[in-house]
GROMACS .gro file of C-alpha atoms in nm:
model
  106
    1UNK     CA    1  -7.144   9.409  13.767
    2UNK     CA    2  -7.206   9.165  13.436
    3UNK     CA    3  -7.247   8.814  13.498
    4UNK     CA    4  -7.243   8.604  13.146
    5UNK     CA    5  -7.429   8.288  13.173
    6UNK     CA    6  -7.583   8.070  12.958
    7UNK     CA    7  -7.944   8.115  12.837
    8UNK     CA    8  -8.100   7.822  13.018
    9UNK     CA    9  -7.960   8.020  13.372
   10UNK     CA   10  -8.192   8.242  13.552
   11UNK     CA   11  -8.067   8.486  13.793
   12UNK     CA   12  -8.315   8.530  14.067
   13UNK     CA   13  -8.319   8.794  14.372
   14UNK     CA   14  -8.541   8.729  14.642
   15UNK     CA   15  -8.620   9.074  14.864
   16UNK     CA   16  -8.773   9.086  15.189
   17UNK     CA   17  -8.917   9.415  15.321
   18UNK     CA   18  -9.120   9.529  15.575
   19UNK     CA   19  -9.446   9.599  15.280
   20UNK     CA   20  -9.395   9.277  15.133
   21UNK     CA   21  -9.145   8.990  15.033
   22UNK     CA   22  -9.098   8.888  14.626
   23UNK     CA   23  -8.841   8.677  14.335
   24UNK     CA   24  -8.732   8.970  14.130
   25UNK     CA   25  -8.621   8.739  13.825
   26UNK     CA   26  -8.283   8.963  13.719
   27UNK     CA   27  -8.290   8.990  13.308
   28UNK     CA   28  -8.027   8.937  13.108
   29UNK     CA   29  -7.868   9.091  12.821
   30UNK     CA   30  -7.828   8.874  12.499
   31UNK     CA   31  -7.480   8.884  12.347
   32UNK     CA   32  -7.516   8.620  12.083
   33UNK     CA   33  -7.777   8.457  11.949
   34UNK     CA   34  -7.709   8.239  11.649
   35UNK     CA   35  -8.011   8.014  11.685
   36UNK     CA   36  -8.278   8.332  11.732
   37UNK     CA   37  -8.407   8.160  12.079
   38UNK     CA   38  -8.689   8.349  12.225
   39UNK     CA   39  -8.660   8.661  12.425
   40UNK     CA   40  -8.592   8.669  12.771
   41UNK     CA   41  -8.979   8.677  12.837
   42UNK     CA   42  -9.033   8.344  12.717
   43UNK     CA   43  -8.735   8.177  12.832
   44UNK     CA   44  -8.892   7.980  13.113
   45UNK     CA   45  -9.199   7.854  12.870
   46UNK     CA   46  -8.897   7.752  12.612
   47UNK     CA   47  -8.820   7.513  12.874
   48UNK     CA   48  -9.110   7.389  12.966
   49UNK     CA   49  -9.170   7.568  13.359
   50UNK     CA   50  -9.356   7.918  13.471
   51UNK     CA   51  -9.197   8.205  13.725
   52UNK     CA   52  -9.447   8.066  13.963
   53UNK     CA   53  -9.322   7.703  13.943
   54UNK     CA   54  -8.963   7.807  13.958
   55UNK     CA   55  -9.074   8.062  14.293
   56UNK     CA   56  -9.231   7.789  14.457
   57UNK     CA   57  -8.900   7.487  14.423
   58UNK     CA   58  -8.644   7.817  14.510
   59UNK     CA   59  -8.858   7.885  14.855
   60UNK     CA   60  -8.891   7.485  14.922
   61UNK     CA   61  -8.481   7.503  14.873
   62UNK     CA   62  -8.425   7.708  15.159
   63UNK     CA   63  -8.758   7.872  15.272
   64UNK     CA   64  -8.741   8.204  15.093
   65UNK     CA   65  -8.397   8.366  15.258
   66UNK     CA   66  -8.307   8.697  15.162
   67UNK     CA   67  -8.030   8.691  14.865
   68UNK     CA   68  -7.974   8.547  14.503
   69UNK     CA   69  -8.042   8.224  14.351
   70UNK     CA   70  -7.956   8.085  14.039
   71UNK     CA   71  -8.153   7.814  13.816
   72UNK     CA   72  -8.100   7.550  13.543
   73UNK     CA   73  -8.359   7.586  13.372
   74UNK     CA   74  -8.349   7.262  13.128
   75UNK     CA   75  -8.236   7.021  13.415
   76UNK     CA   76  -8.434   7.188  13.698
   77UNK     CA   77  -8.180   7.274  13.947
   78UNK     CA   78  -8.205   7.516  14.170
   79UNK     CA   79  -7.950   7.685  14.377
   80UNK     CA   80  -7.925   7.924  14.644
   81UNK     CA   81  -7.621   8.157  14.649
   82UNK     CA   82  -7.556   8.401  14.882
   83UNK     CA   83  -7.665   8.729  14.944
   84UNK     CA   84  -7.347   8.920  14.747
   85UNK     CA   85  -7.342   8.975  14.363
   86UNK     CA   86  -7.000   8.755  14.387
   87UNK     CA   87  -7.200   8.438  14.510
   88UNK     CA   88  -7.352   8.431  14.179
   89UNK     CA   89  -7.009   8.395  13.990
   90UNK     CA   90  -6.882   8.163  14.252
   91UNK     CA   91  -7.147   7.895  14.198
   92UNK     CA   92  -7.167   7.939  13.784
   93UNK     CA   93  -6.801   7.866  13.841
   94UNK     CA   94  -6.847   7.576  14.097
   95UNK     CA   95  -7.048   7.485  13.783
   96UNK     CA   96  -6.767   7.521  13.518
   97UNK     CA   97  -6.896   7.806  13.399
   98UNK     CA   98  -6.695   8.089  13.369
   99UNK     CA   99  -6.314   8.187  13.509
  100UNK     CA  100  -6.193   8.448  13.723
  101UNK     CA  101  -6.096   8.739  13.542
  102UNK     CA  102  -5.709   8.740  13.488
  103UNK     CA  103  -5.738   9.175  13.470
  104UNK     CA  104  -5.869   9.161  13.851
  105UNK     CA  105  -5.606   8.951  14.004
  106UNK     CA  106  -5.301   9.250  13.863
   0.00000   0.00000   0.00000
């Protein structure tokens, strides 16, 4: 599944297992890229936060659940979303980001 979202977005998954728990930050493919922002690397120093800083305010959202999260990066917001792929869309679009794709509902 492809989830297009703005730049300031991160996608995060957050996996539990038996060995050990982590934030797997999801990368994203650039599709345009008029102003040559940095790479997805250096996205969270462009705005001014680290992966640890943005680990810590997702697990004091809602204690480090299981599932995917999803982060505004330049206003520091920080949301959890479910633990399906479609949770993701559903809150960019809660958002007013995005549409539901007119090909799916056929």
């Amino acid at each position: 599944m492809s989830i297009i979202h703005p730049i300031r977005y991160r996608i995060i998954d957050r996996k539990i297992t038996p060995e050990k728990s982590y934030w797997h930050f999801i990368r994203s493919k650039g599709f345009y890229n008029p102003l040559n922002l940095p790479n997805e690397s250096d996205i969270e120093f462009m705005f001014g936060t680290t992966k640890q800083e943005v680990a810590l305010e997702l697990f004091r959202i809602n204690g480090g659940k299981p599932g995917y999260y999803l982060v505004d990066l330049r206003n520091k917001e920080y949301y959890y979303c479910g633990t399906d792929p479609e949770d993701i869309k559903a809150q960019l679009r809660s958002l007013g980001i995005g549409r539901e794709d007119p090909m799916e509902s056929q």
